[in-house]
C-alpha cells in the first residue's frame, strides 16, 4: 500500500473498530459472562480467537514440558481464568488434580459439560481478583501451582495487582505460577493488521473479540516485574513465545500472537530474587 492509500485504510480500520467497540458491555465481569453466554447460546458463532491450544497443540506441549521441569508436579494445579477448560483438561496429564476457575459462571458451566467425568478435573466460578476468595480456596486445597493464560493482559493495573495477591495466597510455600500472556510489539493497529484486519474487512474471530471483550494490553517482562516485584517474588524462568489463535479465515492456517511466559515462586523471607 502506498502512503495515502495506507492512511485511508487506517482511517477506515479505526472507524470500524470504534463502531464495533460501541456495543461492549460496561462492567468487565459482565463482559466475560455475556461473552460466554453468547458462545453457548450460539449468538457469538465465530471461533473463539485464543481457543487453539487444545490437545496435542505445540503451544500446550511446550507449556507442559516447561512445567514438568520447573514446577512441583505433585501439587494440585489451579487454572485461573480457565474459560472453556480445554487447557485445564490438558493439565490433568501432569498434575494430580486440576481446578479450573473462572469469573464467568457461563464459562464454568460449559467447561463442566465439555469435560465431565475427567478424573481429577473440576471447575468453579470465582473472581480471581479477590484475594480473600483465593485465600478461602487455598485453605481448602493447600499449596498449589497456578496457570494463567491470557488474563493479566486484559485487566487494569489495579486488578492485575489483586490477581497477583490471589496467586500469592494459592501458591503457599511450594507452589509456582506459570503465566503466558500476549505481548504484541507496537500499537493496537499493528496487532489488528498482523491478524489480517484491513479498513475493508476484519476477520470474524477478531471482529467478535473486539465487539464483545475488554481491550487487550501488553504483558511482558516490564509488566511482570511491576505486578510481581522482586521484593516478594523469585523469577524462576521467563521468555518469549507465541500464543496460538484459531484460523482467521475458514480453512486457513492457525495464527500466532507474540507472547511472554514466566514462572515465578514466592520469595521466602530473606531469600534471594533468583533461585
Ligand atoms: C482470554 S480468556 C483465556 C481463557 C483460557 N485461559 C485459555 O487460554 O483458553 C480469559 C479468561 O479469563 C476469565 N477471567 C477474566 N477475569 C477474570 C477474573 N477476575 N477471575 C477469573 N477469571 C477471569 C474470562 O472469563 C476468560 O474465560
Short mmCIF file of C-alpha atoms and ligand atoms in Angstrom, two decimals:
data_model
loop_
_atom_site.label_atom_id
_atom_site.label_comp_id
_atom_site.label_asym_id
_atom_site.label_seq_id
_atom_site.Cartn_x
_atom_site.Cartn_y
_atom_site.Cartn_z
CA UNK A 1 0.00 0.00 0.00
CA UNK A 2 1.35 3.46 -0.79
CA UNK A 3 1.21 6.29 1.80
CA UNK A 4 -2.16 7.93 1.03
CA UNK A 5 -3.87 4.56 0.40
CA UNK A 6 -2.45 3.21 3.68
CA UNK A 7 -3.59 6.34 5.56
CA UNK A 8 -7.11 5.97 4.12
CA UNK A 9 -7.16 2.30 5.08
CA UNK A 10 -6.08 3.18 8.63
CA UNK A 11 -8.89 5.72 8.98
CA UNK A 12 -11.43 3.12 7.84
CA UNK A 13 -9.97 0.47 10.16
CA UNK A 14 -10.07 2.82 13.17
CA UNK A 15 -13.69 3.72 12.36
CA UNK A 16 -14.64 0.04 12.07
CA UNK A 17 -13.02 -0.81 15.40
CA UNK A 18 -14.70 2.17 17.10
CA UNK A 19 -18.11 1.11 15.76
CA UNK A 20 -17.62 -2.49 16.93
CA UNK A 21 -16.41 -1.40 20.39
CA UNK A 22 -19.55 0.69 20.99
CA UNK A 23 -21.54 -2.40 21.84
CA UNK A 24 -19.19 -3.73 24.51
CA UNK A 25 -20.89 -4.20 27.89
CA UNK A 26 -19.51 -1.84 30.54
CA UNK A 27 -18.73 -3.96 33.61
CA UNK A 28 -15.68 -6.18 32.96
CA UNK A 29 -17.03 -9.30 34.64
CA UNK A 30 -20.37 -8.97 32.87
CA UNK A 31 -18.44 -8.76 29.61
CA UNK A 32 -16.98 -12.17 30.21
CA UNK A 33 -20.22 -13.77 31.32
CA UNK A 34 -22.12 -12.19 28.42
CA UNK A 35 -19.41 -13.41 26.08
CA UNK A 36 -19.54 -17.00 27.32
CA UNK A 37 -23.37 -16.97 27.29
CA UNK A 38 -23.27 -15.78 23.68
CA UNK A 39 -20.87 -18.60 22.82
CA UNK A 40 -23.00 -21.27 24.46
CA UNK A 41 -26.27 -19.94 23.01
CA UNK A 42 -24.78 -19.53 19.53
CA UNK A 43 -25.24 -15.75 19.15
CA UNK A 44 -21.42 -15.47 19.11
CA UNK A 45 -20.82 -18.06 16.44
CA UNK A 46 -17.29 -17.21 15.30
CA UNK A 47 -14.42 -19.38 16.62
CA UNK A 48 -13.04 -18.06 19.93
CA UNK A 49 -9.85 -16.30 18.94
CA UNK A 50 -7.48 -17.78 21.57
CA UNK A 51 -9.08 -21.24 21.66
CA UNK A 52 -6.41 -23.08 19.69
CA UNK A 53 -4.16 -24.65 22.30
CA UNK A 54 -6.15 -27.83 22.96
CA UNK A 55 -4.95 -31.42 22.90
CA UNK A 56 -1.58 -32.05 21.27
CA UNK A 57 -1.07 -28.46 20.14
CA UNK A 58 2.56 -27.30 20.03
CA UNK A 59 1.81 -24.39 22.36
CA UNK A 60 0.32 -26.64 25.05
CA UNK A 61 3.09 -29.22 24.62
CA UNK A 62 5.75 -26.59 25.24
CA UNK A 63 3.95 -25.33 28.38
CA UNK A 64 3.66 -28.88 29.72
CA UNK A 65 7.35 -29.57 29.09
CA UNK A 66 8.43 -26.40 30.90
CA UNK A 67 6.04 -27.12 33.78
CA UNK A 68 7.45 -30.63 34.19
CA UNK A 69 10.93 -29.11 34.53
CA UNK A 70 10.11 -26.13 36.69
CA UNK A 71 7.17 -26.98 38.94
CA UNK A 72 6.45 -29.46 41.71
CA UNK A 73 4.07 -31.73 39.81
CA UNK A 74 2.92 -33.49 42.98
CA UNK A 75 0.93 -30.35 43.88
CA UNK A 76 -2.56 -29.55 42.59
CA UNK A 77 -2.85 -27.08 39.71
CA UNK A 78 -5.29 -24.16 39.61
CA UNK A 79 -6.03 -22.78 36.13
CA UNK A 80 -7.08 -19.17 36.83
CA UNK A 81 -9.31 -17.78 34.08
CA UNK A 82 -9.85 -21.24 32.59
CA UNK A 83 -12.54 -20.30 30.05
CA UNK A 84 -13.98 -23.43 28.44
CA UNK A 85 -11.48 -25.66 30.27
CA UNK A 86 -9.72 -27.02 27.16
CA UNK A 87 -6.28 -26.35 28.64
CA UNK A 88 -7.33 -27.31 32.20
CA UNK A 89 -8.06 -30.73 30.79
CA UNK A 90 -4.58 -30.99 29.24
CA UNK A 91 -3.04 -30.12 32.60
CA UNK A 92 -4.56 -33.26 34.16
CA UNK A 93 -1.87 -35.25 32.30
CA UNK A 94 0.78 -33.69 34.54
CA UNK A 95 -0.83 -32.77 37.87
CA UNK A 96 -2.76 -35.00 40.30
CA UNK A 97 -5.73 -32.63 40.29
CA UNK A 98 -6.68 -29.55 38.32
CA UNK A 99 -9.20 -26.93 39.35
CA UNK A 100 -10.33 -24.59 36.57
CA UNK A 101 -11.52 -21.25 37.96
CA UNK A 102 -13.35 -18.57 36.01
CA UNK A 103 -15.22 -15.39 36.93
CA UNK A 104 -17.92 -16.35 34.44
CA UNK A 105 -20.48 -18.90 35.67
CA UNK A 106 -21.37 -19.47 32.00
CA UNK A 107 -17.77 -20.43 31.21
CA UNK A 108 -17.69 -22.81 34.16
CA UNK A 109 -20.98 -24.41 33.09
CA UNK A 110 -19.69 -25.06 29.58
CA UNK A 111 -16.32 -26.31 30.89
CA UNK A 112 -18.15 -28.74 33.18
CA UNK A 113 -20.33 -30.09 30.43
CA UNK A 114 -17.46 -30.33 27.91
CA UNK A 115 -15.15 -32.16 30.34
CA UNK A 116 -17.49 -34.18 32.53
CA UNK A 117 -16.02 -37.16 34.36
CA UNK A 118 -12.34 -36.41 33.62
CA UNK A 119 -10.54 -37.83 36.67
CA UNK A 120 -9.02 -35.13 38.87
CA UNK A 121 -10.64 -32.25 36.97
CA UNK A 122 -13.15 -29.84 38.47
CA UNK A 123 -14.34 -26.28 37.86
CA UNK A 124 -15.51 -23.40 40.00
CA UNK A 125 -16.75 -19.88 39.44
CA UNK A 126 -14.76 -17.30 41.39
CA UNK A 127 -13.40 -13.81 40.79
CA UNK A 128 -9.64 -14.38 40.88
CA UNK A 129 -9.03 -10.68 41.51
CA UNK A 130 -10.48 -11.12 45.03
CA UNK A 131 -7.57 -12.35 47.17
CA UNK A 132 -9.96 -13.15 50.05
CA UNK A 133 -11.78 -15.67 47.85
CA UNK A 134 -8.44 -17.14 46.77
CA UNK A 135 -7.34 -17.39 50.41
CA UNK A 136 -10.50 -19.41 51.13
CA UNK A 137 -9.64 -21.72 48.26
CA UNK A 138 -6.03 -22.01 49.46
CA UNK A 139 -7.33 -23.04 52.89
CA UNK A 140 -9.31 -25.81 51.19
CA UNK A 141 -6.64 -27.26 48.86
CA UNK A 142 -3.29 -26.30 50.47
CA UNK A 143 -0.21 -25.27 48.48
CA UNK A 144 -0.91 -25.35 44.74
CA UNK A 145 0.57 -24.36 41.40
CA UNK A 146 -1.21 -21.79 39.27
CA UNK A 147 -1.54 -21.49 35.49
CA UNK A 148 -2.69 -18.22 33.91
CA UNK A 149 -3.07 -17.81 30.13
CA UNK A 150 -4.38 -14.60 28.67
CA UNK A 151 -5.83 -12.96 31.77
CA UNK A 152 -3.32 -10.37 33.09
CA UNK A 153 -3.22 -8.52 29.78
CA UNK A 154 -6.95 -7.75 29.86
CA UNK A 155 -7.01 -6.41 33.43
CA UNK A 156 -6.45 -2.89 34.76
CA UNK A 157 -3.26 -2.33 36.78
CA UNK A 158 -5.25 -2.40 40.00
CA UNK A 159 -6.85 -5.73 39.14
CA UNK A 160 -3.53 -7.16 37.96
CA UNK A 161 -2.13 -6.46 41.43
CA UNK A 162 -5.17 -8.09 43.03
CA UNK A 163 -4.77 -11.15 40.82
CA UNK A 164 -1.12 -11.43 41.92
CA UNK A 165 -2.34 -11.24 45.53
CA UNK A 166 -4.65 -14.18 44.86
CA UNK A 167 -1.83 -16.13 43.24
CA UNK A 168 0.34 -15.45 46.29
CA UNK A 169 -2.35 -16.91 48.55
CA UNK A 170 -2.73 -20.02 46.39
CA UNK A 171 0.96 -20.90 45.96
CA UNK A 172 1.82 -21.11 49.64
CA UNK A 173 5.47 -22.03 50.16
CA UNK A 174 5.84 -24.73 47.48
CA UNK A 175 3.71 -23.74 44.51
CA UNK A 176 4.75 -21.77 41.43
CA UNK A 177 2.87 -19.74 38.86
CA UNK A 178 3.25 -20.35 35.12
CA UNK A 179 1.90 -17.43 33.15
CA UNK A 180 1.60 -16.85 29.42
CA UNK A 181 0.26 -13.57 28.09
CA UNK A 182 0.08 -11.90 24.70
CA UNK A 183 2.77 -9.25 24.31
CA UNK A 184 2.47 -7.76 20.86
CA UNK A 185 5.04 -5.11 19.93
CA UNK A 186 3.65 -1.86 18.54
CA UNK A 187 0.19 -0.39 18.94
CA UNK A 188 -3.30 -1.80 18.62
CA UNK A 189 -3.42 -1.22 14.87
CA UNK A 190 -0.31 -3.26 14.14
CA UNK A 191 -1.80 -6.05 16.27
CA UNK A 192 -5.03 -5.94 14.28
CA UNK A 193 -3.19 -5.81 10.96
CA UNK A 194 -0.98 -8.77 11.95
CA UNK A 195 -4.19 -10.80 12.27
CA UNK A 196 -5.39 -9.75 8.81
CA UNK A 197 -7.59 -6.73 9.61
CA UNK A 198 -7.87 -4.01 6.95
CA UNK A 199 -10.08 -0.96 6.54
CA UNK A 200 -12.36 -3.06 4.35
CA UNK A 201 -12.62 -6.20 6.44
CA UNK A 202 -11.90 -7.51 9.92
CA UNK A 203 -11.72 -11.34 10.16
CA UNK A 204 -14.67 -12.88 12.03
CA UNK A 205 -12.90 -14.17 15.19
CA UNK A 206 -11.19 -10.80 15.61
CA UNK A 207 -14.42 -8.87 14.93
CA UNK A 208 -16.20 -10.93 17.57
CA UNK A 209 -13.44 -10.30 20.14
CA UNK A 210 -13.44 -6.54 19.51
CA UNK A 211 -17.20 -6.25 19.91
CA UNK A 212 -17.60 -8.42 22.99
CA UNK A 213 -14.42 -8.35 25.09
CA UNK A 214 -12.17 -5.98 27.05
CA UNK A 215 -9.40 -4.38 25.01
CA UNK A 216 -6.17 -6.38 25.39
CA UNK A 217 -2.93 -4.73 26.53
CA UNK A 218 0.74 -5.71 26.62
CA UNK A 219 2.12 -8.04 29.26
CA UNK A 220 5.85 -8.69 29.10
CA UNK A 221 8.88 -8.59 31.40
CA UNK A 222 8.27 -4.94 32.34
CA UNK A 223 4.69 -5.54 33.40
CA UNK A 224 5.64 -8.78 35.15
CA UNK A 225 8.25 -7.01 37.27
CA UNK A 226 5.67 -4.40 38.30
CA UNK A 227 2.98 -6.96 39.15
CA UNK A 228 5.40 -9.47 40.73
CA UNK A 229 8.05 -7.27 42.40
CA UNK A 230 11.41 -8.83 43.24
CA UNK A 231 10.88 -7.94 46.90
CA UNK A 232 8.15 -10.60 47.08
CA UNK A 233 8.75 -12.91 44.12
CA UNK A 234 11.51 -15.15 42.78
CA UNK A 235 11.72 -15.27 38.98
CA UNK A 236 12.44 -18.89 38.02
CA UNK A 237 12.34 -18.57 34.22
CA UNK A 238 10.94 -16.32 31.50
CA UNK A 239 11.00 -15.96 27.74
CA UNK A 240 9.27 -15.05 24.51
CA UNK A 241 6.77 -17.38 22.95
CA UNK A 242 3.66 -17.39 20.77
CA UNK A 243 0.06 -17.73 21.79
CA UNK A 244 -1.88 -19.82 19.29
CA UNK A 245 -5.00 -18.40 17.66
CA UNK A 246 -7.66 -20.10 15.60
CA UNK A 247 -7.53 -19.54 11.80
CA UNK A 248 -8.68 -16.05 10.93
CA UNK A 249 -10.46 -17.40 7.83
CA UNK A 250 -12.35 -20.71 7.49
CA UNK A 251 -9.92 -23.35 6.27
CA UNK A 252 -6.94 -21.05 6.77
CA UNK A 253 -3.84 -21.75 8.85
CA UNK A 254 -3.89 -21.19 12.62
CA UNK A 255 -2.29 -17.95 13.76
CA UNK A 256 0.29 -17.00 16.34
CA UNK A 257 0.40 -13.89 18.50
CA UNK A 258 3.73 -12.84 20.09
CA UNK A 259 3.57 -13.65 23.79
CA UNK A 260 5.57 -13.71 27.02
CA UNK A 261 5.86 -16.55 29.53
CA UNK A 262 7.31 -16.71 33.02
CA UNK A 263 7.50 -19.00 36.02
CA UNK A 264 7.67 -17.46 39.50
CA UNK A 265 7.52 -18.51 43.12
CA UNK A 266 7.03 -16.57 46.32
CA UNK A 267 10.23 -15.20 47.69
CA UNK A 268 10.98 -16.68 51.10
CA UNK A 269 11.60 -14.01 53.76
CA UNK A 270 15.30 -13.04 53.50
CA UNK A 271 15.72 -15.14 50.31
CA UNK A 272 17.36 -14.07 47.02
CA UNK A 273 15.47 -12.87 43.94
CA UNK A 274 16.76 -15.71 41.70
CA UNK A 275 16.58 -19.44 42.54
C1 LIG B 1 -8.63 -14.70 27.10
S1 LIG B 1 -9.58 -15.81 28.04
C2 LIG B 1 -8.41 -17.15 28.30
C3 LIG B 1 -9.08 -18.46 28.68
C4 LIG B 1 -8.11 -19.61 28.94
N1 LIG B 1 -7.11 -19.28 29.94
C5 LIG B 1 -7.44 -20.05 27.64
O1 LIG B 1 -6.29 -19.66 27.42
O2 LIG B 1 -8.09 -20.76 26.85
C6 LIG B 1 -9.63 -15.04 29.65
C7 LIG B 1 -10.49 -15.80 30.65
O3 LIG B 1 -10.31 -15.21 31.94
C8 LIG B 1 -11.57 -15.13 32.58
N2 LIG B 1 -11.47 -14.07 33.57
C9 LIG B 1 -11.42 -12.72 33.35
N3 LIG B 1 -11.36 -12.04 34.51
C10 LIG B 1 -11.36 -12.98 35.49
C11 LIG B 1 -11.34 -12.91 36.91
N4 LIG B 1 -11.32 -11.72 37.55
N5 LIG B 1 -11.36 -14.07 37.63
C12 LIG B 1 -11.41 -15.27 36.99
N6 LIG B 1 -11.46 -15.39 35.64
C13 LIG B 1 -11.43 -14.27 34.90
C14 LIG B 1 -12.55 -14.87 31.46
O4 LIG B 1 -13.88 -15.21 31.78
C15 LIG B 1 -11.97 -15.74 30.34
O5 LIG B 1 -12.52 -17.02 30.36
#
